[in-house]
Amino acid sequence: MHRPGWNPTRRNRDLGTAKAGRGQENRMVIPAPAGPVYWEQLSAMTITTRVVHGRAFPLVIEPTGAGELYPCTVDDVAHALGLLPAADVFGDDARGIAGVVLRRPTRKQRALLPVWGRFLYALDVGPISGMAIVLEAQPVPLRLRRPRRADVEDQRELDRLREEADTVAEGRRHVELEFSHRALRSVVLERTLLHEVGHHVHYLEEVERPVAADGDDLDQRWQRFRGRPQREREDFAHRYAAAWGARLRADGAIPFAPRFDRDAWERDGLDPHDFFPADQLPWPLE
């Protein structure tokens, strides 16, 4: 039977669906107001410095909330960076990583875009201006639920988490993982931090060093680098973290006991509760 053309009585099957825009006006997203990006917006900050490869290295700490903390201390971060080559941290002209920010994500940010850390090519927070590493506070204990079926990259990350978690419960469709403070410290200090430095090394090898050697145009190389697939940049950082993690473990450099400079902490006003569970504080507090 020949079907007629337009019929005003027929209902559009997309009406009332997401395809027609239903729910888009109240979709939960991370707010993006004019001004600094959300990871530059800290509720408060404490600024301290540590010496890394003979250079004063700034660290900015945002206070944490109840039930969450930073798995590694500022002294842990500085010591771990000191185990890596100075050229990987600061580049060939001492302009590399400008500092590290320890920030507390909001509940919405943690729900929509949970991360262990970030490498940022441009950050402006306190004394830090330039390329920087951001490490995020985590709930303790941290419980994650991941689907068993995932793409290749998510499956690799799940395999890494299986090795690092304290407990792993395999379900039919999901995997439940739980991380204690000790396990979180291992993830952030021995993998995430190295991974973020790997992003910096990738930038150096693809942009800065070829320009210095051949006189290429910096802006053009930067644009080509930024145009590379995200997967390529992540793969490089994963390889860097895996290689240096294995090397430092073989040398006995990691893992190492939590490090803290009590005099410096008291001078700068750092709160041990931001870094240690209440039953593991490094010294008694009044």
Tab-separated table of C-alpha atoms in Angstrom:
chain	number	residue	atom	x	y	z
A	1	MET	CA	0.000	0.000	0.000
A	2	HIS	CA	1.373	3.389	-0.928
A	3	ARG	CA	2.030	5.496	2.173
A	4	PRO	CA	1.051	9.159	1.911
A	5	GLY	CA	3.590	11.877	2.610
A	6	TRP	CA	3.395	14.232	5.543
A	7	ASN	CA	0.572	13.449	7.965
A	8	PRO	CA	0.044	16.045	10.726
A	9	THR	CA	-1.757	13.513	12.920
A	10	ARG	CA	1.239	11.169	13.160
A	11	ARG	CA	3.260	11.675	16.328
A	12	ASN	CA	7.009	12.215	16.122
A	13	ARG	CA	8.493	9.162	17.824
A	14	ASP	CA	11.385	11.282	19.159
A	15	LEU	CA	9.113	13.549	21.195
A	16	GLY	CA	9.726	13.235	24.901
A	17	THR	CA	13.096	11.500	24.438
A	18	ALA	CA	16.662	12.617	25.024
A	19	LYS	CA	17.106	12.813	21.255
A	20	ALA	CA	14.537	15.608	21.209
A	21	GLY	CA	16.229	17.365	24.140
A	22	ARG	CA	14.302	15.941	27.093
A	23	GLY	CA	16.291	16.273	30.305
A	24	GLN	CA	19.035	18.399	28.785
A	25	GLU	CA	18.040	21.475	30.776
A	26	ASN	CA	18.531	19.665	34.104
A	27	ARG	CA	21.413	17.374	33.152
A	28	MET	CA	23.991	17.251	35.929
A	29	VAL	CA	27.218	18.897	34.766
A	30	ILE	CA	30.195	20.513	36.422
A	31	PRO	CA	29.504	24.280	36.485
A	32	ALA	CA	31.755	26.320	34.203
A	33	PRO	CA	31.426	29.963	35.247
A	34	ALA	CA	33.418	32.709	33.586
A	35	GLY	CA	36.869	32.992	35.047
A	36	PRO	CA	39.281	30.323	36.293
A	37	VAL	CA	38.690	26.669	35.443
A	38	TYR	CA	37.165	24.715	38.336
A	39	TRP	CA	40.454	23.027	39.266
A	40	GLU	CA	41.943	26.499	39.829
A	41	GLN	CA	39.161	27.482	42.228
A	42	LEU	CA	40.305	26.565	45.737
A	43	SER	CA	38.214	27.319	48.811
A	44	ALA	CA	41.391	28.123	50.759
A	45	MET	CA	45.049	27.335	50.372
A	46	THR	CA	48.183	26.725	52.371
A	47	ILE	CA	51.446	27.371	50.545
A	48	THR	CA	54.692	25.613	51.324
A	49	THR	CA	57.953	24.882	49.532
A	50	ARG	CA	60.299	21.905	49.420
A	51	VAL	CA	63.672	21.465	47.770
A	52	VAL	CA	63.598	19.290	44.651
A	53	HIS	CA	66.878	18.812	42.791
A	54	GLY	CA	68.307	21.841	44.588
A	55	ARG	CA	65.427	24.095	43.604
A	56	ALA	CA	62.695	25.625	45.773
A	57	PHE	CA	59.546	23.857	44.641
A	58	PRO	CA	56.116	25.280	45.614
A	59	LEU	CA	53.194	23.148	46.746
A	60	VAL	CA	49.661	24.446	47.335
A	61	ILE	CA	47.314	22.524	49.631
A	62	GLU	CA	43.546	22.957	49.891
A	63	PRO	CA	42.040	21.777	53.218
A	64	THR	CA	40.171	18.479	53.008
A	65	GLY	CA	36.741	17.571	54.369
A	66	ALA	CA	35.526	14.868	56.716
A	67	GLY	CA	36.281	11.342	55.560
A	68	GLU	CA	38.793	12.329	52.874
A	69	LEU	CA	42.481	13.130	52.729
A	70	TYR	CA	45.541	13.321	50.529
A	71	PRO	CA	47.121	9.860	50.426
A	72	CYS	CA	50.677	11.246	50.331
A	73	THR	CA	52.309	14.161	52.133
A	74	VAL	CA	53.990	17.171	50.567
A	75	ASP	CA	57.318	15.698	51.668
A	76	ASP	CA	56.416	12.400	49.946
A	77	VAL	CA	55.719	14.275	46.712
A	78	ALA	CA	58.976	16.239	46.858
A	79	HIS	CA	60.993	13.117	47.655
A	80	ALA	CA	59.390	11.120	44.814
A	81	LEU	CA	60.071	13.905	42.316
A	82	GLY	CA	63.659	13.959	43.520
A	83	LEU	CA	64.023	10.302	42.548
A	84	LEU	CA	63.328	11.147	38.905
A	85	PRO	CA	65.814	12.862	36.574
A	86	ALA	CA	65.949	16.615	37.078
A	87	ALA	CA	65.514	17.126	33.332
A	88	ASP	CA	62.206	15.199	33.430
A	89	VAL	CA	60.861	17.415	36.213
A	90	PHE	CA	62.224	20.824	35.236
A	91	GLY	CA	63.056	20.392	31.556
A	92	ASP	CA	66.314	21.415	29.956
A	93	ASP	CA	66.043	25.102	30.809
A	94	ALA	CA	64.638	24.910	34.369
A	95	ARG	CA	61.182	26.080	33.263
A	96	GLY	CA	59.362	22.738	33.519
A	97	ILE	CA	56.875	21.750	36.200
A	98	ALA	CA	56.165	24.890	38.223
A	99	GLY	CA	54.613	23.166	41.238
A	100	VAL	CA	52.086	20.706	42.626
A	101	VAL	CA	48.557	21.478	43.819
A	102	LEU	CA	46.704	19.214	46.238
A	103	ARG	CA	43.032	20.019	45.772
A	104	ARG	CA	39.723	18.817	47.164
A	105	PRO	CA	37.146	18.036	44.453
A	106	THR	CA	33.476	18.685	45.111
A	107	ARG	CA	31.047	15.773	45.327
A	108	LYS	CA	29.715	16.591	41.865
A	109	GLN	CA	33.220	16.703	40.369
A	110	ARG	CA	34.093	13.387	42.003
A	111	ALA	CA	30.874	11.805	40.730
A	112	LEU	CA	31.096	13.101	37.143
A	113	LEU	CA	34.843	13.189	36.511
A	114	PRO	CA	36.790	11.236	39.153
A	115	VAL	CA	40.571	11.356	38.703
A	116	TRP	CA	43.648	10.551	40.732
A	117	GLY	CA	45.528	13.532	39.325
A	118	ARG	CA	46.048	15.808	36.336
A	119	PHE	CA	48.924	17.287	34.394
A	120	LEU	CA	48.068	20.816	33.273
A	121	TYR	CA	50.028	22.702	30.641
A	122	ALA	CA	48.895	26.026	32.108
A	123	LEU	CA	47.814	26.628	35.702
A	124	ASP	CA	47.656	29.809	37.763
A	125	VAL	CA	47.170	29.122	41.478
A	126	GLY	CA	48.988	31.014	44.214
A	127	PRO	CA	52.733	31.064	43.451
A	128	ILE	CA	52.343	28.423	40.718
A	129	SER	CA	52.103	29.748	37.183
A	130	GLY	CA	52.792	27.418	34.276
A	131	MET	CA	52.799	23.658	33.864
A	132	ALA	CA	51.758	21.898	37.047
A	133	ILE	CA	50.556	18.640	38.561
A	134	VAL	CA	47.273	18.433	40.466
A	135	LEU	CA	46.634	15.571	42.911
A	136	GLU	CA	43.123	15.171	44.304
A	137	ALA	CA	41.906	14.219	47.766
A	138	GLN	CA	40.242	10.815	48.075
A	139	PRO	CA	37.711	9.298	50.481
A	140	VAL	CA	39.259	6.822	52.919
A	141	PRO	CA	38.522	4.014	52.542
A	142	LEU	CA	37.789	4.400	48.837
A	143	ARG	CA	35.266	1.995	47.298
A	144	LEU	CA	35.049	1.751	43.516
A	145	ARG	CA	32.574	-0.127	41.323
A	146	ARG	CA	33.674	-0.809	37.776
A	147	PRO	CA	31.869	-2.698	34.973
A	148	ARG	CA	33.527	-5.909	33.861
A	149	ARG	CA	32.825	-5.110	30.215
A	150	ALA	CA	34.896	-2.139	29.071
A	151	ASP	CA	36.989	-0.895	26.178
A	152	VAL	CA	40.676	-1.739	25.940
A	153	GLU	CA	41.980	1.268	27.870
A	154	ASP	CA	39.409	0.965	30.673
A	155	GLN	CA	40.199	-2.745	30.933
A	156	ARG	CA	43.902	-1.972	31.351
A	157	GLU	CA	43.096	0.518	34.093
A	158	LEU	CA	40.866	-2.054	35.792
A	159	ASP	CA	43.719	-4.573	35.707
A	160	ARG	CA	46.024	-2.018	37.342
A	161	LEU	CA	43.421	-1.286	40.028
A	162	ARG	CA	42.987	-5.008	40.723
A	163	GLU	CA	46.701	-5.225	41.543
A	164	GLU	CA	46.634	-2.152	43.784
A	165	ALA	CA	43.366	-2.616	45.712
A	166	ASP	CA	43.227	-4.202	49.168
A	167	THR	CA	40.138	-6.224	48.337
A	168	VAL	CA	38.572	-7.177	45.001
A	169	ALA	CA	35.078	-8.674	44.723
A	170	GLU	CA	34.328	-10.088	41.276
A	171	GLY	CA	30.646	-9.972	40.344
A	172	ARG	CA	28.854	-11.064	37.187
A	173	ARG	CA	28.713	-7.563	35.746
A	174	HIS	CA	30.779	-5.401	38.072
A	175	VAL	CA	33.999	-5.469	40.068
A	176	GLU	CA	34.014	-3.983	43.562
A	177	LEU	CA	37.384	-2.621	44.753
A	178	GLU	CA	38.338	-1.174	48.117
A	179	PHE	CA	41.439	0.878	48.877
A	180	SER	CA	42.845	1.636	52.306
A	181	HIS	CA	45.046	4.653	53.034
A	182	ARG	CA	48.128	2.525	52.348
A	183	ALA	CA	46.800	1.342	48.981
A	184	LEU	CA	45.760	4.871	47.970
A	185	ARG	CA	49.232	6.146	48.840
A	186	SER	CA	50.729	3.533	46.539
A	187	VAL	CA	48.393	4.448	43.662
A	188	VAL	CA	48.942	8.204	43.926
A	189	LEU	CA	52.630	8.305	44.826
A	190	GLU	CA	54.040	5.345	42.897
A	191	ARG	CA	51.889	5.502	39.766
A	192	THR	CA	49.819	8.673	39.383
A	193	LEU	CA	52.624	11.118	40.163
A	194	LEU	CA	54.991	9.295	37.774
A	195	HIS	CA	52.232	9.234	35.145
A	196	GLU	CA	51.778	13.008	35.325
A	197	VAL	CA	55.528	13.587	35.039
A	198	GLY	CA	55.368	11.321	31.983
A	199	HIS	CA	53.000	13.819	30.322
A	200	HIS	CA	55.623	16.510	30.896
A	201	VAL	CA	58.376	14.344	29.393
A	202	HIS	CA	56.172	13.645	26.361
A	203	TYR	CA	55.713	17.396	25.865
A	204	LEU	CA	59.469	17.949	26.150
A	205	GLU	CA	60.268	15.261	23.604
A	206	GLU	CA	57.635	16.359	21.101
A	207	VAL	CA	57.799	20.136	21.456
A	208	GLU	CA	60.595	21.747	23.456
A	209	ARG	CA	63.591	19.579	22.564
A	210	PRO	CA	63.001	19.414	18.770
A	211	VAL	CA	62.572	23.206	18.720
A	212	ALA	CA	65.838	23.683	20.620
A	213	ALA	CA	67.678	21.243	18.347
A	214	ASP	CA	66.346	22.199	14.905
A	215	GLY	CA	64.962	25.682	15.377
A	216	ASP	CA	61.404	24.589	14.543
A	217	ASP	CA	58.468	26.869	15.176
A	218	LEU	CA	57.327	26.402	18.784
A	219	ASP	CA	53.677	27.284	18.164
A	220	GLN	CA	53.376	24.881	15.250
A	221	ARG	CA	54.912	21.987	17.161
A	222	TRP	CA	52.674	22.760	20.141
A	223	GLN	CA	49.545	22.743	17.984
A	224	ARG	CA	50.564	19.455	16.356
A	225	PHE	CA	51.231	17.963	19.777
A	226	ARG	CA	47.867	19.095	21.141
A	227	GLY	CA	46.218	17.629	18.058
A	228	ARG	CA	47.524	14.155	18.801
A	229	PRO	CA	44.924	11.642	20.029
A	230	GLN	CA	44.413	11.645	23.785
A	231	ARG	CA	45.050	7.887	23.801
A	232	GLU	CA	48.555	8.438	22.412
A	233	ARG	CA	49.441	10.883	25.186
A	234	GLU	CA	48.001	8.579	27.850
A	235	ASP	CA	49.896	5.569	26.480
A	236	PHE	CA	53.188	7.476	26.651
A	237	ALA	CA	52.527	8.531	30.262
A	238	HIS	CA	51.569	4.962	31.234
A	239	ARG	CA	54.785	3.606	29.718
A	240	TYR	CA	56.853	6.228	31.528
A	241	ALA	CA	55.201	5.479	34.887
A	242	ALA	CA	55.563	1.714	34.420
A	243	ALA	CA	59.227	1.954	33.412
A	244	TRP	CA	60.281	4.288	36.189
A	245	GLY	CA	58.111	2.529	38.760
A	246	ALA	CA	59.804	-0.777	37.944
A	247	ARG	CA	63.255	0.824	38.023
A	248	LEU	CA	62.719	2.539	41.380
A	249	ARG	CA	61.311	-0.653	42.910
A	250	ALA	CA	64.284	-2.645	41.661
A	251	ASP	CA	66.603	-0.067	43.254
A	252	GLY	CA	64.656	-0.192	46.537
A	253	ALA	CA	63.785	3.508	46.269
A	254	ILE	CA	60.039	2.822	46.438
A	255	PRO	CA	57.986	2.127	48.386
A	256	PHE	CA	59.245	4.344	51.190
A	257	ALA	CA	57.792	5.242	54.574
A	258	PRO	CA	55.645	8.399	54.863
A	259	ARG	CA	57.828	11.466	55.152
A	260	PHE	CA	57.056	14.658	57.048
A	261	ASP	CA	59.000	17.614	58.387
A	262	ARG	CA	57.248	18.492	61.624
A	263	ASP	CA	58.977	21.862	62.025
A	264	ALA	CA	58.067	22.901	58.491
A	265	TRP	CA	54.496	21.672	58.908
A	266	GLU	CA	54.008	23.665	62.102
A	267	ARG	CA	55.655	26.725	60.568
A	268	ASP	CA	53.429	26.638	57.480
A	269	GLY	CA	50.263	25.610	59.316
A	270	LEU	CA	49.809	22.230	57.607
A	271	ASP	CA	47.195	20.018	59.233
A	272	PRO	CA	48.205	16.339	59.624
A	273	HIS	CA	44.506	15.412	59.387
A	274	ASP	CA	44.669	16.372	55.700
A	275	PHE	CA	47.193	13.572	55.112
A	276	PHE	CA	46.765	10.874	57.759
A	277	PRO	CA	43.782	8.965	59.196
A	278	ALA	CA	43.018	9.886	62.793
A	279	ASP	CA	44.565	6.642	64.096
A	280	GLN	CA	47.798	7.152	62.111
A	281	LEU	CA	48.744	10.741	62.936
A	282	PRO	CA	52.545	11.159	62.916
A	283	TRP	CA	52.566	13.000	66.246
A	284	PRO	CA	49.961	13.606	68.970
A	285	LEU	CA	47.910	16.743	68.530
A	286	GLU	CA	46.547	18.815	71.401
